mmCIF file with all atom_site columns, C-alpha atoms in Angstrom:
data_model
loop_
_atom_site.group_PDB
_atom_site.id
_atom_site.type_symbol
_atom_site.label_atom_id
_atom_site.label_alt_id
_atom_site.label_comp_id
_atom_site.label_asym_id
_atom_site.label_entity_id
_atom_site.label_seq_id
_atom_site.pdbx_PDB_ins_code
_atom_site.Cartn_x
_atom_site.Cartn_y
_atom_site.Cartn_z
_atom_site.occupancy
_atom_site.B_iso_or_equiv
_atom_site.pdbx_formal_charge
_atom_site.auth_seq_id
_atom_site.auth_comp_id
_atom_site.auth_asym_id
_atom_site.auth_atom_id
_atom_site.pdbx_PDB_model_num
ATOM 1   C CA . UNK A 1 1   ? -18.283 -17.326 15.402  1.00 65.00 ? 687 UNK A CA 1
ATOM 2   C CA . UNK A 1 2   ? -16.112 -19.137 13.261  1.00 87.00 ? 688 UNK A CA 1
ATOM 3   C CA . UNK A 1 3   ? -12.951 -17.602 12.976  1.00 88.00 ? 689 UNK A CA 1
ATOM 4   C CA . UNK A 1 4   ? -11.742 -18.879 9.525   1.00 92.00 ? 690 UNK A CA 1
ATOM 5   C CA . UNK A 1 5   ? -14.855 -17.396 8.225   1.00 93.00 ? 691 UNK A CA 1
ATOM 6   C CA . UNK A 1 6   ? -14.208 -13.997 9.783   1.00 94.00 ? 692 UNK A CA 1
ATOM 7   C CA . UNK A 1 7   ? -10.474 -14.221 8.721   1.00 95.00 ? 693 UNK A CA 1
ATOM 8   C CA . UNK A 1 8   ? -11.712 -14.605 5.135   1.00 96.00 ? 694 UNK A CA 1
ATOM 9   C CA . UNK A 1 9   ? -14.369 -12.102 5.377   1.00 96.00 ? 695 UNK A CA 1
ATOM 10  C CA . UNK A 1 10  ? -11.833 -9.531  6.818   1.00 96.00 ? 696 UNK A CA 1
ATOM 11  C CA . UNK A 1 11  ? -9.062  -10.539 4.282   1.00 96.00 ? 697 UNK A CA 1
ATOM 12  C CA . UNK A 1 12  ? -11.510 -10.045 1.280   1.00 97.00 ? 698 UNK A CA 1
ATOM 13  C CA . UNK A 1 13  ? -12.887 -6.732  2.434   1.00 97.00 ? 699 UNK A CA 1
ATOM 14  C CA . UNK A 1 14  ? -9.120  -5.461  3.289   1.00 95.00 ? 700 UNK A CA 1
ATOM 15  C CA . UNK A 1 15  ? -7.897  -6.905  -0.125  1.00 96.00 ? 701 UNK A CA 1
ATOM 16  C CA . UNK A 1 16  ? -10.691 -4.934  -1.887  1.00 96.00 ? 702 UNK A CA 1
ATOM 17  C CA . UNK A 1 17  ? -10.246 -1.720  0.073   1.00 97.00 ? 703 UNK A CA 1
ATOM 18  C CA . UNK A 1 18  ? -6.454  -2.242  -0.995  1.00 95.00 ? 704 UNK A CA 1
ATOM 19  C CA . UNK A 1 19  ? -6.899  -2.080  -4.590  1.00 95.00 ? 705 UNK A CA 1
ATOM 20  C CA . UNK A 1 20  ? -9.554  1.035   -4.080  1.00 97.00 ? 706 UNK A CA 1
ATOM 21  C CA . UNK A 1 21  ? -7.014  2.623   -2.137  1.00 96.00 ? 707 UNK A CA 1
ATOM 22  C CA . UNK A 1 22  ? -4.178  2.078   -4.277  1.00 95.00 ? 708 UNK A CA 1
ATOM 23  C CA . UNK A 1 23  ? -5.641  2.683   -7.636  1.00 94.00 ? 709 UNK A CA 1
ATOM 24  C CA . UNK A 1 24  ? -8.757  4.797   -7.314  1.00 97.00 ? 710 UNK A CA 1
ATOM 25  C CA . UNK A 1 25  ? -8.145  7.163   -4.033  1.00 97.00 ? 711 UNK A CA 1
ATOM 26  C CA . UNK A 1 26  ? -4.454  7.754   -4.595  1.00 97.00 ? 712 UNK A CA 1
ATOM 27  C CA . UNK A 1 27  ? -4.149  10.967  -6.654  1.00 96.00 ? 713 UNK A CA 1
ATOM 28  C CA . UNK A 1 28  ? -1.587  11.375  -9.714  1.00 95.00 ? 714 UNK A CA 1
ATOM 29  C CA . UNK A 1 29  ? 1.088   13.629  -7.363  1.00 96.00 ? 715 UNK A CA 1
ATOM 30  C CA . UNK A 1 30  ? 1.292   11.075  -4.737  1.00 97.00 ? 716 UNK A CA 1
ATOM 31  C CA . UNK A 1 31  ? 1.678   8.091   -7.364  1.00 95.00 ? 717 UNK A CA 1
ATOM 32  C CA . UNK A 1 32  ? 4.414   9.868   -9.067  1.00 95.00 ? 718 UNK A CA 1
ATOM 33  C CA . UNK A 1 33  ? 6.294   11.686  -6.266  1.00 97.00 ? 719 UNK A CA 1
ATOM 34  C CA . UNK A 1 34  ? 6.143   9.102   -3.483  1.00 96.00 ? 720 UNK A CA 1
ATOM 35  C CA . UNK A 1 35  ? 9.754   7.792   -4.409  1.00 94.00 ? 721 UNK A CA 1
ATOM 36  C CA . UNK A 1 36  ? 11.375  10.943  -4.896  1.00 96.00 ? 722 UNK A CA 1
ATOM 37  C CA . UNK A 1 37  ? 14.746  11.729  -3.027  1.00 96.00 ? 723 UNK A CA 1
ATOM 38  C CA . UNK A 1 38  ? 17.303  14.431  -3.114  1.00 97.00 ? 724 UNK A CA 1
ATOM 39  C CA . UNK A 1 39  ? 19.533  11.878  -5.011  1.00 95.00 ? 725 UNK A CA 1
ATOM 40  C CA . UNK A 1 40  ? 16.653  11.071  -7.401  1.00 94.00 ? 726 UNK A CA 1
ATOM 41  C CA . UNK A 1 41  ? 14.321  13.940  -7.791  1.00 97.00 ? 727 UNK A CA 1
ATOM 42  C CA . UNK A 1 42  ? 11.000  13.602  -9.615  1.00 97.00 ? 728 UNK A CA 1
ATOM 43  C CA . UNK A 1 43  ? 9.524   16.214  -11.947 1.00 97.00 ? 729 UNK A CA 1
ATOM 44  C CA . UNK A 1 44  ? 5.845   16.449  -11.767 1.00 97.00 ? 730 UNK A CA 1
ATOM 45  C CA . UNK A 1 45  ? 3.489   18.239  -14.159 1.00 96.00 ? 731 UNK A CA 1
ATOM 46  C CA . UNK A 1 46  ? 0.237   19.390  -13.105 1.00 94.00 ? 732 UNK A CA 1
ATOM 47  C CA . UNK A 1 47  ? -2.160  18.035  -15.573 1.00 93.00 ? 733 UNK A CA 1
ATOM 48  C CA . UNK A 1 48  ? -4.234  21.001  -15.421 1.00 94.00 ? 734 UNK A CA 1
ATOM 49  C CA . UNK A 1 49  ? -1.883  23.993  -15.389 1.00 95.00 ? 735 UNK A CA 1
ATOM 50  C CA . UNK A 1 50  ? 1.105   22.178  -17.305 1.00 96.00 ? 736 UNK A CA 1
ATOM 51  C CA . UNK A 1 51  ? 3.315   23.539  -14.432 1.00 97.00 ? 737 UNK A CA 1
ATOM 52  C CA . UNK A 1 52  ? 6.335   21.550  -13.933 1.00 97.00 ? 738 UNK A CA 1
ATOM 53  C CA . UNK A 1 53  ? 7.836   21.451  -10.202 1.00 98.00 ? 739 UNK A CA 1
ATOM 54  C CA . UNK A 1 54  ? 10.647  19.306  -9.141  1.00 98.00 ? 740 UNK A CA 1
ATOM 55  C CA . UNK A 1 55  ? 10.289  17.171  -5.871  1.00 98.00 ? 741 UNK A CA 1
ATOM 56  C CA . UNK A 1 56  ? 13.110  15.659  -3.583  1.00 97.00 ? 742 UNK A CA 1
ATOM 57  C CA . UNK A 1 57  ? 13.139  13.500  -0.269  1.00 97.00 ? 743 UNK A CA 1
ATOM 58  C CA . UNK A 1 58  ? 11.036  15.583  2.038   1.00 98.00 ? 744 UNK A CA 1
ATOM 59  C CA . UNK A 1 59  ? 8.206   15.851  -0.876  1.00 98.00 ? 745 UNK A CA 1
ATOM 60  C CA . UNK A 1 60  ? 8.549   12.247  -1.397  1.00 97.00 ? 746 UNK A CA 1
ATOM 61  C CA . UNK A 1 61  ? 8.048   11.406  2.122   1.00 97.00 ? 747 UNK A CA 1
ATOM 62  C CA . UNK A 1 62  ? 5.306   13.683  2.608   1.00 98.00 ? 748 UNK A CA 1
ATOM 63  C CA . UNK A 1 63  ? 3.521   12.174  -0.736  1.00 98.00 ? 749 UNK A CA 1
ATOM 64  C CA . UNK A 1 64  ? 3.853   8.634   0.378   1.00 97.00 ? 750 UNK A CA 1
ATOM 65  C CA . UNK A 1 65  ? 2.626   9.383   3.992   1.00 98.00 ? 751 UNK A CA 1
ATOM 66  C CA . UNK A 1 66  ? -0.501  11.222  2.463   1.00 98.00 ? 752 UNK A CA 1
ATOM 67  C CA . UNK A 1 67  ? -0.935  7.967   0.093   1.00 98.00 ? 753 UNK A CA 1
ATOM 68  C CA . UNK A 1 68  ? -0.536  5.645   2.906   1.00 98.00 ? 754 UNK A CA 1
ATOM 69  C CA . UNK A 1 69  ? -2.989  7.558   5.114   1.00 98.00 ? 755 UNK A CA 1
ATOM 70  C CA . UNK A 1 70  ? -5.722  7.600   2.415   1.00 98.00 ? 756 UNK A CA 1
ATOM 71  C CA . UNK A 1 71  ? -5.153  4.020   1.778   1.00 97.00 ? 757 UNK A CA 1
ATOM 72  C CA . UNK A 1 72  ? -5.195  2.884   5.127   1.00 98.00 ? 758 UNK A CA 1
ATOM 73  C CA . UNK A 1 73  ? -8.487  5.353   5.880   1.00 98.00 ? 759 UNK A CA 1
ATOM 74  C CA . UNK A 1 74  ? -10.079 3.309   2.588   1.00 98.00 ? 760 UNK A CA 1
ATOM 75  C CA . UNK A 1 75  ? -9.021  -0.038  4.445   1.00 97.00 ? 761 UNK A CA 1
ATOM 76  C CA . UNK A 1 76  ? -10.572 1.083   7.589   1.00 97.00 ? 762 UNK A CA 1
ATOM 77  C CA . UNK A 1 77  ? -13.856 2.195   6.011   1.00 98.00 ? 763 UNK A CA 1
ATOM 78  C CA . UNK A 1 78  ? -14.571 -0.661  3.789   1.00 97.00 ? 764 UNK A CA 1
ATOM 79  C CA . UNK A 1 79  ? -13.441 -3.316  6.384   1.00 96.00 ? 765 UNK A CA 1
ATOM 80  C CA . UNK A 1 80  ? -15.346 -1.405  9.122   1.00 96.00 ? 766 UNK A CA 1
ATOM 81  C CA . UNK A 1 81  ? -18.626 -1.293  7.168   1.00 97.00 ? 767 UNK A CA 1
ATOM 82  C CA . UNK A 1 82  ? -18.334 -4.739  5.691   1.00 97.00 ? 768 UNK A CA 1
ATOM 83  C CA . UNK A 1 83  ? -17.695 -6.384  9.055   1.00 96.00 ? 769 UNK A CA 1
ATOM 84  C CA . UNK A 1 84  ? -20.745 -4.069  10.382  1.00 95.00 ? 770 UNK A CA 1
ATOM 85  C CA . UNK A 1 85  ? -22.733 -5.739  7.557   1.00 96.00 ? 771 UNK A CA 1
ATOM 86  C CA . UNK A 1 86  ? -21.658 -9.130  8.080   1.00 95.00 ? 772 UNK A CA 1
ATOM 87  C CA . UNK A 1 87  ? -22.461 -8.831  11.755  1.00 95.00 ? 773 UNK A CA 1
ATOM 88  C CA . UNK A 1 88  ? -18.419 -9.100  12.500  1.00 95.00 ? 774 UNK A CA 1
ATOM 89  C CA . UNK A 1 89  ? -17.506 -7.178  15.811  1.00 95.00 ? 775 UNK A CA 1
ATOM 90  C CA . UNK A 1 90  ? -14.039 -6.659  15.272  1.00 95.00 ? 776 UNK A CA 1
ATOM 91  C CA . UNK A 1 91  ? -11.982 -5.778  18.810  1.00 95.00 ? 777 UNK A CA 1
ATOM 92  C CA . UNK A 1 92  ? -10.757 -2.083  18.569  1.00 96.00 ? 778 UNK A CA 1
ATOM 93  C CA . UNK A 1 93  ? -7.304  -2.802  19.738  1.00 96.00 ? 779 UNK A CA 1
ATOM 94  C CA . UNK A 1 94  ? -6.896  -5.597  17.077  1.00 96.00 ? 780 UNK A CA 1
ATOM 95  C CA . UNK A 1 95  ? -8.138  -3.391  14.126  1.00 96.00 ? 781 UNK A CA 1
ATOM 96  C CA . UNK A 1 96  ? -5.791  -0.492  15.049  1.00 97.00 ? 782 UNK A CA 1
ATOM 97  C CA . UNK A 1 97  ? -2.972  -3.109  15.326  1.00 97.00 ? 783 UNK A CA 1
ATOM 98  C CA . UNK A 1 98  ? -4.156  -4.724  11.996  1.00 97.00 ? 784 UNK A CA 1
ATOM 99  C CA . UNK A 1 99  ? -4.530  -1.202  10.169  1.00 97.00 ? 785 UNK A CA 1
ATOM 100 C CA . UNK A 1 100 ? -1.035  0.095   11.634  1.00 98.00 ? 786 UNK A CA 1
ATOM 101 C CA . UNK A 1 101 ? 0.931   -3.273  10.356  1.00 98.00 ? 787 UNK A CA 1
ATOM 102 C CA . UNK A 1 102 ? -0.779  -2.360  6.972   1.00 97.00 ? 788 UNK A CA 1
ATOM 103 C CA . UNK A 1 103 ? -0.071  1.055   6.929   1.00 97.00 ? 789 UNK A CA 1
ATOM 104 C CA . UNK A 1 104 ? 3.798   0.717   8.049   1.00 97.00 ? 790 UNK A CA 1
ATOM 105 C CA . UNK A 1 105 ? 4.311   -2.075  5.394   1.00 97.00 ? 791 UNK A CA 1
ATOM 106 C CA . UNK A 1 106 ? 2.736   -0.227  2.714   1.00 96.00 ? 792 UNK A CA 1
ATOM 107 C CA . UNK A 1 107 ? 4.698   2.896   3.313   1.00 97.00 ? 793 UNK A CA 1
ATOM 108 C CA . UNK A 1 108 ? 8.034   0.712   3.125   1.00 95.00 ? 794 UNK A CA 1
ATOM 109 C CA . UNK A 1 109 ? 6.987   -0.773  0.211   1.00 95.00 ? 795 UNK A CA 1
ATOM 110 C CA . UNK A 1 110 ? 5.679   2.370   -1.276  1.00 94.00 ? 796 UNK A CA 1
ATOM 111 C CA . UNK A 1 111 ? 8.560   4.578   -0.611  1.00 94.00 ? 797 UNK A CA 1
ATOM 112 C CA . UNK A 1 112 ? 10.496  3.110   -3.550  1.00 90.00 ? 798 UNK A CA 1
ATOM 113 C CA . UNK A 1 113 ? 13.587  5.349   -3.794  1.00 89.00 ? 799 UNK A CA 1
ATOM 114 C CA . UNK A 1 114 ? 15.853  4.103   -6.649  1.00 87.00 ? 800 UNK A CA 1
ATOM 115 C CA . UNK A 1 115 ? 18.797  1.654   -5.514  1.00 87.00 ? 801 UNK A CA 1
ATOM 116 C CA . UNK A 1 116 ? 17.629  2.177   -1.753  1.00 88.00 ? 802 UNK A CA 1
ATOM 117 C CA . UNK A 1 117 ? 13.984  0.918   -1.528  1.00 90.00 ? 803 UNK A CA 1
ATOM 118 C CA . UNK A 1 118 ? 13.420  -2.221  0.614   1.00 93.00 ? 804 UNK A CA 1
ATOM 119 C CA . UNK A 1 119 ? 11.512  -3.827  -2.462  1.00 93.00 ? 805 UNK A CA 1
ATOM 120 C CA . UNK A 1 120 ? 14.463  -3.226  -4.735  1.00 93.00 ? 806 UNK A CA 1
ATOM 121 C CA . UNK A 1 121 ? 16.834  -4.428  -2.012  1.00 95.00 ? 807 UNK A CA 1
ATOM 122 C CA . UNK A 1 122 ? 14.757  -7.421  -0.947  1.00 95.00 ? 808 UNK A CA 1
ATOM 123 C CA . UNK A 1 123 ? 14.507  -8.514  -4.892  1.00 95.00 ? 809 UNK A CA 1
ATOM 124 C CA . UNK A 1 124 ? 18.365  -8.056  -5.363  1.00 95.00 ? 810 UNK A CA 1
ATOM 125 C CA . UNK A 1 125 ? 19.153  -10.417 -2.397  1.00 96.00 ? 811 UNK A CA 1
ATOM 126 C CA . UNK A 1 126 ? 16.511  -12.905 -3.628  1.00 96.00 ? 812 UNK A CA 1
ATOM 127 C CA . UNK A 1 127 ? 17.742  -13.112 -7.008  1.00 97.00 ? 813 UNK A CA 1
ATOM 128 C CA . UNK A 1 128 ? 14.714  -11.145 -8.635  1.00 95.00 ? 814 UNK A CA 1
ATOM 129 C CA . UNK A 1 129 ? 16.753  -8.011  -9.632  1.00 93.00 ? 815 UNK A CA 1
ATOM 130 C CA . UNK A 1 130 ? 15.849  -8.743  -13.351 1.00 94.00 ? 816 UNK A CA 1
ATOM 131 C CA . UNK A 1 131 ? 12.135  -9.462  -12.408 1.00 93.00 ? 817 UNK A CA 1
ATOM 132 C CA . UNK A 1 132 ? 12.092  -6.095  -10.567 1.00 92.00 ? 818 UNK A CA 1
ATOM 133 C CA . UNK A 1 133 ? 13.293  -4.106  -13.351 1.00 91.00 ? 819 UNK A CA 1
ATOM 134 C CA . UNK A 1 134 ? 11.050  -5.766  -16.073 1.00 92.00 ? 820 UNK A CA 1
ATOM 135 C CA . UNK A 1 135 ? 9.024   -3.252  -17.495 1.00 89.00 ? 821 UNK A CA 1
ATOM 136 C CA . UNK A 1 136 ? 8.106   -4.690  -21.266 1.00 87.00 ? 822 UNK A CA 1
ATOM 137 C CA . UNK A 1 137 ? 6.010   -7.002  -22.684 1.00 82.00 ? 823 UNK A CA 1
ATOM 138 C CA . UNK A 1 138 ? 3.062   -5.828  -20.668 1.00 81.00 ? 824 UNK A CA 1
ATOM 139 C CA . UNK A 1 139 ? 4.755   -6.753  -17.420 1.00 82.00 ? 825 UNK A CA 1
ATOM 140 C CA . UNK A 1 140 ? 6.144   -4.593  -14.544 1.00 89.00 ? 826 UNK A CA 1
ATOM 141 C CA . UNK A 1 141 ? 8.021   -6.643  -12.005 1.00 90.00 ? 827 UNK A CA 1
ATOM 142 C CA . UNK A 1 142 ? 8.281   -4.048  -9.532  1.00 88.00 ? 828 UNK A CA 1
ATOM 143 C CA . UNK A 1 143 ? 4.309   -3.579  -9.529  1.00 89.00 ? 829 UNK A CA 1
ATOM 144 C CA . UNK A 1 144 ? 3.760   -7.375  -9.254  1.00 91.00 ? 830 UNK A CA 1
ATOM 145 C CA . UNK A 1 145 ? 6.586   -7.765  -6.380  1.00 92.00 ? 831 UNK A CA 1
ATOM 146 C CA . UNK A 1 146 ? 4.918   -4.717  -4.654  1.00 91.00 ? 832 UNK A CA 1
ATOM 147 C CA . UNK A 1 147 ? 1.395   -6.026  -4.975  1.00 92.00 ? 833 UNK A CA 1
ATOM 148 C CA . UNK A 1 148 ? 2.433   -9.599  -3.745  1.00 93.00 ? 834 UNK A CA 1
ATOM 149 C CA . UNK A 1 149 ? 4.179   -7.779  -0.600  1.00 94.00 ? 835 UNK A CA 1
ATOM 150 C CA . UNK A 1 150 ? 0.902   -6.033  0.171   1.00 94.00 ? 836 UNK A CA 1
ATOM 151 C CA . UNK A 1 151 ? -1.000  -9.034  -0.200  1.00 93.00 ? 837 UNK A CA 1
ATOM 152 C CA . UNK A 1 152 ? 1.023   -11.037 2.244   1.00 95.00 ? 838 UNK A CA 1
ATOM 153 C CA . UNK A 1 153 ? 1.201   -8.197  4.781   1.00 95.00 ? 839 UNK A CA 1
ATOM 154 C CA . UNK A 1 154 ? -2.763  -7.812  4.435   1.00 95.00 ? 840 UNK A CA 1
ATOM 155 C CA . UNK A 1 155 ? -3.116  -11.571 5.087   1.00 95.00 ? 841 UNK A CA 1
ATOM 156 C CA . UNK A 1 156 ? -0.945  -11.059 8.378   1.00 95.00 ? 842 UNK A CA 1
ATOM 157 C CA . UNK A 1 157 ? -3.203  -7.859  9.187   1.00 96.00 ? 843 UNK A CA 1
ATOM 158 C CA . UNK A 1 158 ? -6.375  -10.007 8.606   1.00 95.00 ? 844 UNK A CA 1
ATOM 159 C CA . UNK A 1 159 ? -5.215  -12.786 10.951  1.00 94.00 ? 845 UNK A CA 1
ATOM 160 C CA . UNK A 1 160 ? -4.540  -9.986  13.715  1.00 95.00 ? 846 UNK A CA 1
ATOM 161 C CA . UNK A 1 161 ? -7.901  -8.306  13.233  1.00 94.00 ? 847 UNK A CA 1
ATOM 162 C CA . UNK A 1 162 ? -9.895  -11.677 14.046  1.00 93.00 ? 848 UNK A CA 1
ATOM 163 C CA . UNK A 1 163 ? -8.060  -11.527 17.374  1.00 90.00 ? 849 UNK A CA 1
ATOM 164 C CA . UNK A 1 164 ? -11.049 -11.429 20.154  1.00 87.00 ? 850 UNK A CA 1
ATOM 165 C CA . UNK A 1 165 ? -13.831 -10.832 16.976  1.00 90.00 ? 851 UNK A CA 1
ATOM 166 C CA . UNK A 1 166 ? -17.124 -11.802 17.852  1.00 87.00 ? 852 UNK A CA 1
ATOM 167 C CA . UNK A 1 167 ? -20.534 -11.925 16.035  1.00 83.00 ? 853 UNK A CA 1
ATOM 168 C CA . UNK A 1 168 ? -23.311 -9.244  16.573  1.00 78.00 ? 854 UNK A CA 1
#
């Protein structure tokens, strides 16, 4: 078994699954409400009924948790089936550790409470405040910083997942 090839395969599978989980599996409610807090509530309008509801911290946490669970499940399914198809046997403990890291870091990034989110604070501390707040000219700085955060942690997770991996 060539560990670099296993790493590349697992990283590719989890990266693809991440995009699917973030953009196709995540529902509209979670996407809009996951950053809600009591200090910065979010009003959600149901697209079917047009009913408006207001959501605070508890709902924001639940929405973010729901999103992260479906996101991580998508990664587990895609990486598991892809690894099997490629003849890679991933150690269950390494897979669990990699998925736990992905879940936790995804929650940290996506719980974007205005003024209190980890990515916003990190952007402030690294001189990226203006880029984080950029939302013009077809750009969204918060989205790009979020995406690069996920890419970085997915790389670490893929390294973890290759621990004790073997071929079938």
